[in-house]
mmCIF file of C-alpha atoms and ligand atoms in Angstrom:
data_model
loop_
_atom_site.group_PDB
_atom_site.id
_atom_site.type_symbol
_atom_site.label_atom_id
_atom_site.label_comp_id
_atom_site.label_asym_id
_atom_site.label_seq_id
_atom_site.Cartn_x
_atom_site.Cartn_y
_atom_site.Cartn_z
ATOM 1 C CA UNK A 43 171.098 84.475 54.434
ATOM 2 C CA UNK A 44 170.345 87.976 56.006
ATOM 3 C CA UNK A 45 170.505 87.544 59.837
ATOM 4 C CA UNK A 46 169.386 89.936 62.372
ATOM 5 C CA UNK A 47 171.601 89.524 65.539
ATOM 6 C CA UNK A 48 170.496 90.973 68.826
ATOM 7 C CA UNK A 49 173.048 91.544 71.420
ATOM 8 C CA UNK A 50 175.680 91.632 68.271
ATOM 9 C CA UNK A 51 177.948 94.070 70.162
ATOM 10 C CA UNK A 52 178.338 91.366 73.175
ATOM 11 C CA UNK A 53 180.511 88.750 74.052
ATOM 12 C CA UNK A 54 179.119 85.726 72.174
ATOM 13 C CA UNK A 55 176.901 87.726 69.662
ATOM 14 C CA UNK A 56 180.352 89.403 68.565
ATOM 15 C CA UNK A 57 182.040 86.125 67.821
ATOM 16 C CA UNK A 58 178.896 84.503 66.118
ATOM 17 C CA UNK A 59 178.583 87.749 63.876
ATOM 18 C CA UNK A 60 182.191 87.295 62.743
ATOM 19 C CA UNK A 61 181.939 83.853 61.850
ATOM 20 C CA UNK A 62 178.480 84.533 60.082
ATOM 21 C CA UNK A 63 180.081 86.945 58.120
ATOM 22 C CA UNK A 64 183.130 84.565 57.331
ATOM 23 C CA UNK A 65 180.432 82.197 56.160
ATOM 24 C CA UNK A 66 178.825 84.659 53.540
ATOM 25 C CA UNK A 67 176.068 85.657 55.217
ATOM 26 C CA UNK A 68 175.027 89.324 56.012
ATOM 27 C CA UNK A 69 174.238 90.748 59.131
ATOM 28 C CA UNK A 70 172.015 93.315 61.179
ATOM 29 C CA UNK A 71 173.262 93.796 64.607
ATOM 30 C CA UNK A 72 170.604 95.249 67.086
ATOM 31 C CA UNK A 73 172.231 96.404 70.405
ATOM 32 C CA UNK A 74 171.388 98.945 73.113
ATOM 33 C CA UNK A 75 174.910 98.799 74.218
ATOM 34 C CA UNK A 76 174.249 98.065 77.782
ATOM 35 C CA UNK A 77 176.837 95.375 77.971
ATOM 36 C CA UNK A 78 177.996 95.616 74.118
ATOM 37 C CA UNK A 79 180.459 97.541 72.766
ATOM 38 C CA UNK A 80 180.696 99.584 69.430
ATOM 39 C CA UNK A 81 184.081 98.360 68.917
ATOM 40 C CA UNK A 82 182.821 94.690 68.850
ATOM 41 C CA UNK A 83 180.789 95.117 65.946
ATOM 42 C CA UNK A 84 182.368 93.456 62.975
ATOM 43 C CA UNK A 85 182.756 96.238 60.303
ATOM 44 C CA UNK A 86 180.619 94.526 57.652
ATOM 45 C CA UNK A 87 177.452 94.166 59.965
ATOM 46 C CA UNK A 88 175.222 96.820 59.733
ATOM 47 C CA UNK A 89 174.337 98.308 63.015
ATOM 48 C CA UNK A 90 171.135 99.561 64.589
ATOM 49 C CA UNK A 91 171.205 100.932 68.156
ATOM 50 C CA UNK A 92 167.915 100.225 70.001
ATOM 51 C CA UNK A 93 166.142 98.550 72.446
ATOM 52 C CA UNK A 94 164.035 95.512 72.364
ATOM 53 C CA UNK A 95 161.215 97.194 74.423
ATOM 54 C CA UNK A 96 160.929 99.883 71.287
ATOM 55 C CA UNK A 97 158.506 97.981 69.102
ATOM 56 C CA UNK A 98 158.644 100.433 66.677
ATOM 57 C CA UNK A 99 162.360 100.486 66.320
ATOM 58 C CA UNK A 100 162.170 96.757 66.027
ATOM 59 C CA UNK A 101 159.415 96.906 63.329
ATOM 60 C CA UNK A 102 161.640 99.501 61.505
ATOM 61 C CA UNK A 103 164.449 96.837 61.414
ATOM 62 C CA UNK A 104 162.287 94.121 59.764
ATOM 63 C CA UNK A 105 160.805 96.707 57.532
ATOM 64 C CA UNK A 106 164.068 97.925 56.171
ATOM 65 C CA UNK A 107 165.987 94.709 55.876
ATOM 66 C CA UNK A 108 164.530 91.259 54.411
ATOM 67 C CA UNK A 109 165.634 89.491 57.596
ATOM 68 C CA UNK A 110 165.563 85.839 56.994
ATOM 69 C CA UNK A 111 166.672 84.504 60.472
ATOM 70 C CA UNK A 112 166.990 85.925 64.077
ATOM 71 C CA UNK A 113 169.941 85.043 66.553
ATOM 72 C CA UNK A 114 168.426 86.601 69.951
ATOM 73 C CA UNK A 115 171.773 86.935 72.243
ATOM 74 C CA UNK A 116 170.450 90.326 73.939
ATOM 75 C CA UNK A 117 169.652 89.757 77.617
ATOM 76 C CA UNK A 118 170.635 90.258 80.984
ATOM 77 C CA UNK A 119 172.792 87.153 81.697
ATOM 78 C CA UNK A 120 173.832 87.234 85.530
ATOM 79 C CA UNK A 121 172.575 84.869 87.838
ATOM 80 C CA UNK A 122 173.627 86.612 90.908
ATOM 81 C CA UNK A 123 172.019 90.022 89.501
ATOM 82 C CA UNK A 124 168.725 88.063 89.077
ATOM 83 C CA UNK A 125 168.521 86.869 92.584
ATOM 84 C CA UNK A 126 168.405 90.666 93.626
ATOM 85 C CA UNK A 127 166.152 92.108 90.652
ATOM 86 C CA UNK A 128 163.638 89.281 89.627
ATOM 87 C CA UNK A 129 161.425 91.745 87.711
ATOM 88 C CA UNK A 130 164.319 92.856 85.400
ATOM 89 C CA UNK A 131 164.797 89.161 84.525
ATOM 90 C CA UNK A 132 161.587 87.356 84.531
ATOM 91 C CA UNK A 133 159.987 90.709 83.080
ATOM 92 C CA UNK A 134 162.405 92.155 80.436
ATOM 93 C CA UNK A 135 164.095 89.055 79.444
ATOM 94 C CA UNK A 136 160.764 87.640 78.677
ATOM 95 C CA UNK A 137 159.167 90.536 77.526
ATOM 96 C CA UNK A 138 161.796 91.696 75.222
ATOM 97 C CA UNK A 139 161.962 88.348 73.704
ATOM 98 C CA UNK A 140 158.040 88.419 73.083
ATOM 99 C CA UNK A 141 158.376 91.765 71.187
ATOM 100 C CA UNK A 142 161.225 90.465 69.276
ATOM 101 C CA UNK A 143 159.499 87.176 68.137
ATOM 102 C CA UNK A 144 155.914 88.868 67.461
ATOM 103 C CA UNK A 145 157.842 91.420 65.236
ATOM 104 C CA UNK A 146 159.615 88.451 63.382
ATOM 105 C CA UNK A 147 156.582 86.419 62.905
ATOM 106 C CA UNK A 148 154.573 89.373 61.726
ATOM 107 C CA UNK A 149 157.185 90.016 58.696
ATOM 108 C CA UNK A 150 157.535 86.399 57.983
ATOM 109 C CA UNK A 151 160.754 85.102 59.773
ATOM 110 C CA UNK A 152 160.339 81.619 61.015
ATOM 111 C CA UNK A 153 164.033 80.802 61.905
ATOM 112 C CA UNK A 154 165.067 81.944 65.417
ATOM 113 C CA UNK A 155 168.064 81.072 67.730
ATOM 114 C CA UNK A 156 167.900 81.576 71.362
ATOM 115 C CA UNK A 157 170.842 81.972 73.822
ATOM 116 C CA UNK A 158 169.661 79.768 76.645
ATOM 117 C CA UNK A 159 171.702 78.544 79.557
ATOM 118 C CA UNK A 160 172.878 75.757 81.991
ATOM 119 C CA UNK A 161 171.140 77.693 84.692
ATOM 120 C CA UNK A 162 168.105 75.520 83.939
ATOM 121 C CA UNK A 163 169.790 72.793 85.900
ATOM 122 C CA UNK A 164 169.999 73.585 89.230
ATOM 123 C CA UNK A 165 169.777 70.103 90.961
ATOM 124 C CA UNK A 166 171.007 67.753 88.169
ATOM 125 C CA UNK A 167 170.208 63.944 88.812
ATOM 126 C CA UNK A 168 172.972 62.936 86.450
ATOM 127 C CA UNK A 169 176.138 64.470 85.342
ATOM 128 C CA UNK A 170 177.052 65.084 82.647
ATOM 129 C CA UNK A 171 173.713 66.794 81.900
ATOM 130 C CA UNK A 172 171.860 65.832 78.871
ATOM 131 C CA UNK A 173 168.526 67.165 77.452
ATOM 132 C CA UNK A 174 166.710 64.485 79.190
ATOM 133 C CA UNK A 175 167.515 65.917 82.516
ATOM 134 C CA UNK A 176 164.634 67.576 84.360
ATOM 135 C CA UNK A 177 164.514 71.311 84.079
ATOM 136 C CA UNK A 178 164.972 72.896 87.536
ATOM 137 C CA UNK A 179 165.778 76.655 87.041
ATOM 138 C CA UNK A 180 168.287 77.932 89.510
ATOM 139 C CA UNK A 181 167.507 81.673 89.496
ATOM 140 C CA UNK A 182 165.198 84.024 87.786
ATOM 141 C CA UNK A 183 167.634 84.217 84.900
ATOM 142 C CA UNK A 184 167.249 80.631 84.268
ATOM 143 C CA UNK A 185 163.574 80.729 84.544
ATOM 144 C CA UNK A 186 163.409 83.777 82.129
ATOM 145 C CA UNK A 187 165.472 81.404 79.508
ATOM 146 C CA UNK A 188 163.091 78.309 80.546
ATOM 147 C CA UNK A 189 159.994 80.371 79.866
ATOM 148 C CA UNK A 190 161.252 81.555 76.319
ATOM 149 C CA UNK A 191 162.259 78.164 75.510
ATOM 150 C CA UNK A 192 158.401 77.124 76.485
ATOM 151 C CA UNK A 193 157.071 80.003 74.437
ATOM 152 C CA UNK A 194 159.387 78.996 71.295
ATOM 153 C CA UNK A 195 157.677 75.500 71.473
ATOM 154 C CA UNK A 196 154.194 76.857 71.403
ATOM 155 C CA UNK A 197 155.283 79.099 68.423
ATOM 156 C CA UNK A 198 156.759 76.328 66.617
ATOM 157 C CA UNK A 199 153.277 74.246 67.305
ATOM 158 C CA UNK A 200 150.846 77.196 66.499
ATOM 159 C CA UNK A 201 152.601 79.463 64.033
ATOM 160 C CA UNK A 202 155.235 77.100 62.242
ATOM 161 C CA UNK A 203 158.608 78.831 63.798
ATOM 162 C CA UNK A 204 161.626 76.606 63.531
ATOM 163 C CA UNK A 205 163.753 77.222 66.321
ATOM 164 C CA UNK A 206 167.104 76.309 68.384
ATOM 165 C CA UNK A 207 167.330 76.804 71.864
ATOM 166 C CA UNK A 208 171.261 76.634 72.737
ATOM 167 C CA UNK A 209 171.740 76.025 76.266
ATOM 168 C CA UNK A 210 175.462 77.481 77.058
ATOM 169 C CA UNK A 211 177.446 76.220 79.846
ATOM 170 C CA UNK A 212 180.491 78.437 80.942
ATOM 171 C CA UNK A 213 181.584 80.214 77.531
ATOM 172 C CA UNK A 214 185.027 81.599 77.833
ATOM 173 C CA UNK A 215 188.113 82.363 75.398
ATOM 174 C CA UNK A 216 188.321 84.871 72.757
ATOM 175 C CA UNK A 217 188.841 84.929 68.883
ATOM 176 C CA UNK A 218 191.545 86.897 67.490
ATOM 177 C CA UNK A 219 189.467 90.212 67.405
ATOM 178 C CA UNK A 220 186.809 89.739 70.002
ATOM 179 C CA UNK A 221 186.804 88.866 73.744
ATOM 180 C CA UNK A 222 185.205 88.963 76.939
ATOM 181 C CA UNK A 223 184.612 92.417 78.353
ATOM 182 C CA UNK A 224 181.976 92.962 80.813
ATOM 183 C CA UNK A 225 181.335 95.813 83.208
ATOM 184 C CA UNK A 226 181.152 94.814 86.180
ATOM 185 C CA UNK A 227 183.090 91.709 85.265
ATOM 186 C CA UNK A 228 181.871 88.507 87.214
ATOM 187 C CA UNK A 229 183.062 86.046 85.253
ATOM 188 C CA UNK A 230 186.099 83.612 86.548
ATOM 189 C CA UNK A 231 188.231 83.550 83.655
ATOM 190 C CA UNK A 232 188.453 87.076 82.823
ATOM 191 C CA UNK A 233 188.757 88.005 86.118
ATOM 192 C CA UNK A 234 191.936 85.865 86.910
ATOM 193 C CA UNK A 235 193.446 87.315 83.870
ATOM 194 C CA UNK A 236 192.984 90.816 85.132
ATOM 195 C CA UNK A 237 194.614 89.605 88.205
ATOM 196 C CA UNK A 238 197.660 88.348 86.251
ATOM 197 C CA UNK A 239 197.564 91.622 84.161
ATOM 198 C CA UNK A 240 197.985 93.496 87.400
ATOM 199 C CA UNK A 241 194.574 95.128 87.259
ATOM 200 C CA UNK A 242 193.267 93.285 90.387
ATOM 201 C CA UNK A 243 194.801 92.553 93.596
ATOM 202 C CA UNK A 244 193.898 88.852 93.705
ATOM 203 C CA UNK A 245 191.019 86.347 92.981
ATOM 204 C CA UNK A 246 188.346 85.520 95.535
ATOM 205 C CA UNK A 247 187.253 81.728 95.408
ATOM 206 C CA UNK A 248 183.642 81.628 95.983
ATOM 207 C CA UNK A 249 183.458 78.860 98.677
ATOM 208 C CA UNK A 250 185.872 75.964 99.078
ATOM 209 C CA UNK A 251 183.596 73.827 101.014
ATOM 210 C CA UNK A 252 181.832 72.202 97.988
ATOM 211 C CA UNK A 253 181.335 68.240 97.551
ATOM 212 C CA UNK A 254 183.915 68.250 95.121
ATOM 213 C CA UNK A 255 187.660 66.807 95.118
ATOM 214 C CA UNK A 256 189.066 70.381 96.073
ATOM 215 C CA UNK A 257 185.930 71.839 97.586
ATOM 216 C CA UNK A 258 185.522 74.376 94.908
ATOM 217 C CA UNK A 259 183.020 74.492 91.986
ATOM 218 C CA UNK A 260 183.271 72.619 88.916
ATOM 219 C CA UNK A 261 182.245 74.008 85.600
ATOM 220 C CA UNK A 262 182.439 73.132 81.671
ATOM 221 C CA UNK A 263 183.992 75.633 80.022
ATOM 222 C CA UNK A 264 183.411 76.025 76.087
ATOM 223 C CA UNK A 265 185.422 78.145 73.591
ATOM 224 C CA UNK A 266 183.416 80.937 72.648
ATOM 225 C CA UNK A 267 184.485 80.119 68.946
ATOM 226 C CA UNK A 268 183.132 76.397 69.108
ATOM 227 C CA UNK A 269 179.900 77.879 70.467
ATOM 228 C CA UNK A 270 179.906 80.031 67.901
ATOM 229 C CA UNK A 271 179.994 77.209 65.394
ATOM 230 C CA UNK A 272 177.147 75.600 67.000
ATOM 231 C CA UNK A 273 175.020 78.435 66.178
ATOM 232 C CA UNK A 274 175.898 78.151 62.443
ATOM 233 C CA UNK A 275 175.115 74.266 62.443
ATOM 234 C CA UNK A 276 171.856 74.850 64.223
ATOM 235 C CA UNK A 277 170.910 77.595 61.715
ATOM 236 C CA UNK A 278 171.550 75.484 58.893
ATOM 237 C CA UNK A 279 169.459 72.439 60.562
ATOM 238 C CA UNK A 280 166.430 74.570 61.436
ATOM 239 C CA UNK A 281 164.535 74.001 58.274
ATOM 240 C CA UNK A 282 164.534 70.305 59.343
ATOM 241 C CA UNK A 283 162.854 71.143 62.636
ATOM 242 C CA UNK A 284 163.312 72.797 65.776
ATOM 243 C CA UNK A 285 165.793 71.678 68.255
ATOM 244 C CA UNK A 286 167.242 72.012 72.047
ATOM 245 C CA UNK A 287 170.824 71.355 72.716
ATOM 246 C CA UNK A 288 173.287 71.509 75.643
ATOM 247 C CA UNK A 289 176.485 72.702 74.917
ATOM 248 C CA UNK A 290 179.731 72.066 76.450
ATOM 249 C CA UNK A 291 182.831 70.235 76.392
ATOM 250 C CA UNK A 292 181.513 67.258 78.495
ATOM 251 C CA UNK A 293 184.733 67.821 81.114
ATOM 252 C CA UNK A 294 184.694 69.708 84.312
ATOM 253 C CA UNK A 295 187.429 71.966 85.772
ATOM 254 C CA UNK A 296 187.280 73.428 89.373
ATOM 255 C CA UNK A 297 187.829 77.028 90.145
ATOM 256 C CA UNK A 298 191.337 76.095 91.690
ATOM 257 C CA UNK A 299 192.270 74.186 88.163
ATOM 258 C CA UNK A 300 191.183 77.082 86.422
ATOM 259 C CA UNK A 301 193.440 79.350 88.508
ATOM 260 C CA UNK A 302 196.373 77.011 88.092
ATOM 261 C CA UNK A 303 196.093 76.548 84.401
ATOM 262 C CA UNK A 304 196.057 80.550 84.224
ATOM 263 C CA UNK A 305 199.163 80.402 86.261
ATOM 264 C CA UNK A 306 201.049 78.248 84.005
ATOM 265 C CA UNK A 307 199.802 80.060 80.653
ATOM 266 C CA UNK A 308 200.382 83.880 81.798
ATOM 267 C CA UNK A 309 203.454 82.699 83.944
ATOM 268 C CA UNK A 310 202.442 85.544 86.491
ATOM 269 C CA UNK A 311 201.577 85.486 90.065
ATOM 270 C CA UNK A 312 197.865 85.214 90.605
ATOM 271 C CA UNK A 313 197.056 85.385 94.212
ATOM 272 C CA UNK A 314 193.814 83.838 95.473
ATOM 273 C CA UNK A 315 191.853 84.386 98.532
ATOM 274 C CA UNK A 316 188.805 82.001 99.760
ATOM 275 C CA UNK A 317 185.470 83.852 100.439
ATOM 276 C CA UNK A 318 182.115 82.745 101.316
ATOM 277 C CA UNK A 319 179.892 80.856 98.515
ATOM 278 C CA UNK A 320 178.093 82.854 96.062
ATOM 279 C CA UNK A 321 174.475 82.363 96.223
ATOM 280 C CA UNK A 322 172.965 80.210 93.778
ATOM 281 C CA UNK A 323 176.130 78.437 92.495
ATOM 282 C CA UNK A 324 175.639 74.794 91.842
ATOM 283 C CA UNK A 325 178.490 72.431 92.778
ATOM 284 C CA UNK A 326 178.708 70.932 89.590
ATOM 285 C CA UNK A 327 177.745 71.494 86.076
ATOM 286 C CA UNK A 328 179.144 69.575 83.112
ATOM 287 C CA UNK A 329 177.188 69.158 79.768
ATOM 288 C CA UNK A 330 176.677 66.313 77.572
ATOM 289 C CA UNK A 331 176.850 67.248 74.352
ATOM 290 C CA UNK A 332 176.297 64.097 72.683
ATOM 291 C CA UNK A 333 172.771 65.195 71.007
ATOM 292 C CA UNK A 334 174.464 67.957 68.804
ATOM 293 C CA UNK A 335 177.538 65.939 68.167
ATOM 294 C CA UNK A 336 175.406 63.207 66.674
ATOM 295 C CA UNK A 337 172.618 65.362 65.067
ATOM 296 C CA UNK A 338 174.810 68.054 63.737
ATOM 297 C CA UNK A 339 178.139 66.663 63.576
ATOM 298 C CA UNK A 340 179.315 69.517 65.932
ATOM 299 C CA UNK A 341 182.953 69.001 67.038
ATOM 300 C CA UNK A 342 184.807 71.498 69.441
ATOM 301 C CA UNK A 343 188.102 72.598 67.653
ATOM 302 C CA UNK A 344 189.474 73.888 71.009
ATOM 303 C CA UNK A 345 188.383 71.612 73.822
ATOM 304 C CA UNK A 346 191.222 72.210 76.185
ATOM 305 C CA UNK A 347 190.964 74.806 79.001
ATOM 306 C CA UNK A 348 194.545 75.439 78.056
ATOM 307 C CA UNK A 349 193.489 76.616 74.464
ATOM 308 C CA UNK A 350 190.667 78.329 75.998
ATOM 309 C CA UNK A 351 192.622 80.240 78.572
ATOM 310 C CA UNK A 352 195.450 80.752 76.296
ATOM 311 C CA UNK A 353 192.954 82.632 73.658
ATOM 312 C CA UNK A 354 191.560 84.659 76.469
ATOM 313 C CA UNK A 355 195.103 85.685 77.608
ATOM 314 C CA UNK A 356 196.036 86.559 74.196
ATOM 315 C CA UNK A 357 193.054 88.787 73.766
ATOM 316 C CA UNK A 358 193.533 90.415 77.164
ATOM 317 C CA UNK A 359 197.177 91.214 76.395
ATOM 318 C CA UNK A 360 196.103 92.824 73.128
ATOM 319 C CA UNK A 361 193.327 94.806 74.775
ATOM 320 C CA UNK A 362 194.378 95.522 78.653
ATOM 321 C CA UNK A 363 191.806 97.812 78.840
ATOM 322 C CA UNK A 364 189.246 95.734 77.070
ATOM 323 C CA UNK A 365 187.414 97.614 74.057
ATOM 324 C CA UNK A 366 187.947 100.855 75.868
ATOM 325 C CA UNK A 367 191.235 101.512 74.323
HETATM 326 N N1 UFG B 517 183.896 82.161 90.678
HETATM 327 C C1 UFG B 517 184.819 82.503 91.845
HETATM 328 N N2 UFG B 517 185.260 83.694 91.735
HETATM 329 C C2 UFG B 517 185.101 84.764 90.988
HETATM 330 C C3 UFG B 517 184.127 84.507 89.823
HETATM 331 C C4 UFG B 517 183.678 83.260 89.890
HETATM 332 O O1 UFG B 517 185.248 81.536 92.498
HETATM 333 O O2 UFG B 517 185.435 85.923 91.271
HETATM 334 C C5 UFG B 517 183.494 80.727 90.714
HETATM 335 C C6 UFG B 517 181.935 80.735 90.552
HETATM 336 O O3 UFG B 517 181.450 80.585 91.903
HETATM 337 C C7 UFG B 517 181.691 79.598 89.659
HETATM 338 C C8 UFG B 517 182.723 79.618 88.793
HETATM 339 O O4 UFG B 517 183.879 80.278 89.299
HETATM 340 O O5 UFG B 517 181.714 78.435 90.369
HETATM 341 C C9 UFG B 517 182.290 80.172 87.225
HETATM 342 O O6 UFG B 517 181.694 81.126 87.738
HETATM 343 P P1 UFG B 517 181.322 82.199 86.434
HETATM 344 O O7 UFG B 517 180.723 83.738 86.929
HETATM 345 O O8 UFG B 517 182.541 82.694 85.560
HETATM 346 O O9 UFG B 517 180.355 81.490 85.576
HETATM 347 P P2 UFG B 517 178.921 80.966 86.078
HETATM 348 O O10 UFG B 517 179.087 79.199 86.371
HETATM 349 O O11 UFG B 517 178.197 81.421 87.431
HETATM 350 O O12 UFG B 517 177.944 81.365 85.031
HETATM 351 C C10 UFG B 517 177.876 80.910 83.702
HETATM 352 C C11 UFG B 517 177.253 82.068 82.653
HETATM 353 C C12 UFG B 517 175.745 82.334 82.850
HETATM 354 C C13 UFG B 517 174.840 80.894 82.995
HETATM 355 C C14 UFG B 517 175.846 79.895 84.035
HETATM 356 C C15 UFG B 517 174.965 78.521 83.609
HETATM 357 O O13 UFG B 517 178.037 83.285 83.127
HETATM 358 O O14 UFG B 517 175.204 83.164 81.998
HETATM 359 O O15 UFG B 517 177.051 79.808 83.717
HETATM 360 O O16 UFG B 517 175.178 77.973 85.181
HETATM 361 F F1 UFG B 517 173.675 81.331 83.437
#
């Protein structure tokens, strides 16, 4: 298939592009390089630089290439930032997604995969969190993804769009060639590894007074390669109907456990300091991924936190300055 990947120069997008190409697909990457990196684009992908708010640039993509499916990664993705800049999230994430959907459907493309988020579940009644859990977005970011999920379900009913919404929990780790490099970096694992590399003095723990065994937040870390595999399976299943899945390993680790595993793997000191809570952080987020396991046979190949952090560490050792080498 020929697949348009928005945000294909970003962290998760680049790993999915790599797997799509390995699987024999053709890929067109559409990216504005706001967070993406040119060096993160697979050499066999065709790259179009552009903004999703530019309808004519988008139209051009669908006119130049016979696109058969769209994977939509390009987005603002930070929970905390969205609390400061709600219009940027609820506005741009939603209107950009709408532009993309309108152009895709106008050009006959009826397969669409959306990067959604665990931030739909701010106050889960049950852990692990299944697809039955009530949706309570935790931030304008989560709300923007929920609005897109709702829009997709209407486009399915009205225009025959077949979509998958994949709600990522905490994507982490790296493939051999592509890893996590944000500016500024806000995510726990790359920050911890930057401390191990000597590029930062310490890691700040955002609160140790949560109702968890060691007082720090618990998250479900999923290897970016396993996440990418779920996209391929979802793509193959789209013609059998639209679907929504929660994606994690079903196991939670506290911030302190992550730091300890990183100390063991790197063998380097990782000083920590406890700071205040970060607004918007729920205490515990763990996914149930039973649905995608049962329906699509998804099976994570790298479920252990050790293998996730090990792969990220190897990538950071090879790319100590990220993509800007
Ligand atoms: N944390 C720290 N110190 C840091 C950075 C993070 O203690 O310097 C903690 C956070 O408080 C949180 C955990 O480490 O408890 C993980 O934080 P991340 O920033 O790595 O990830 P989040 O869980 O906040 O966010 C991720 C994705 C979002 C998604 C969200 C769903 O990055 O896109 O999961 O809840 F929306």
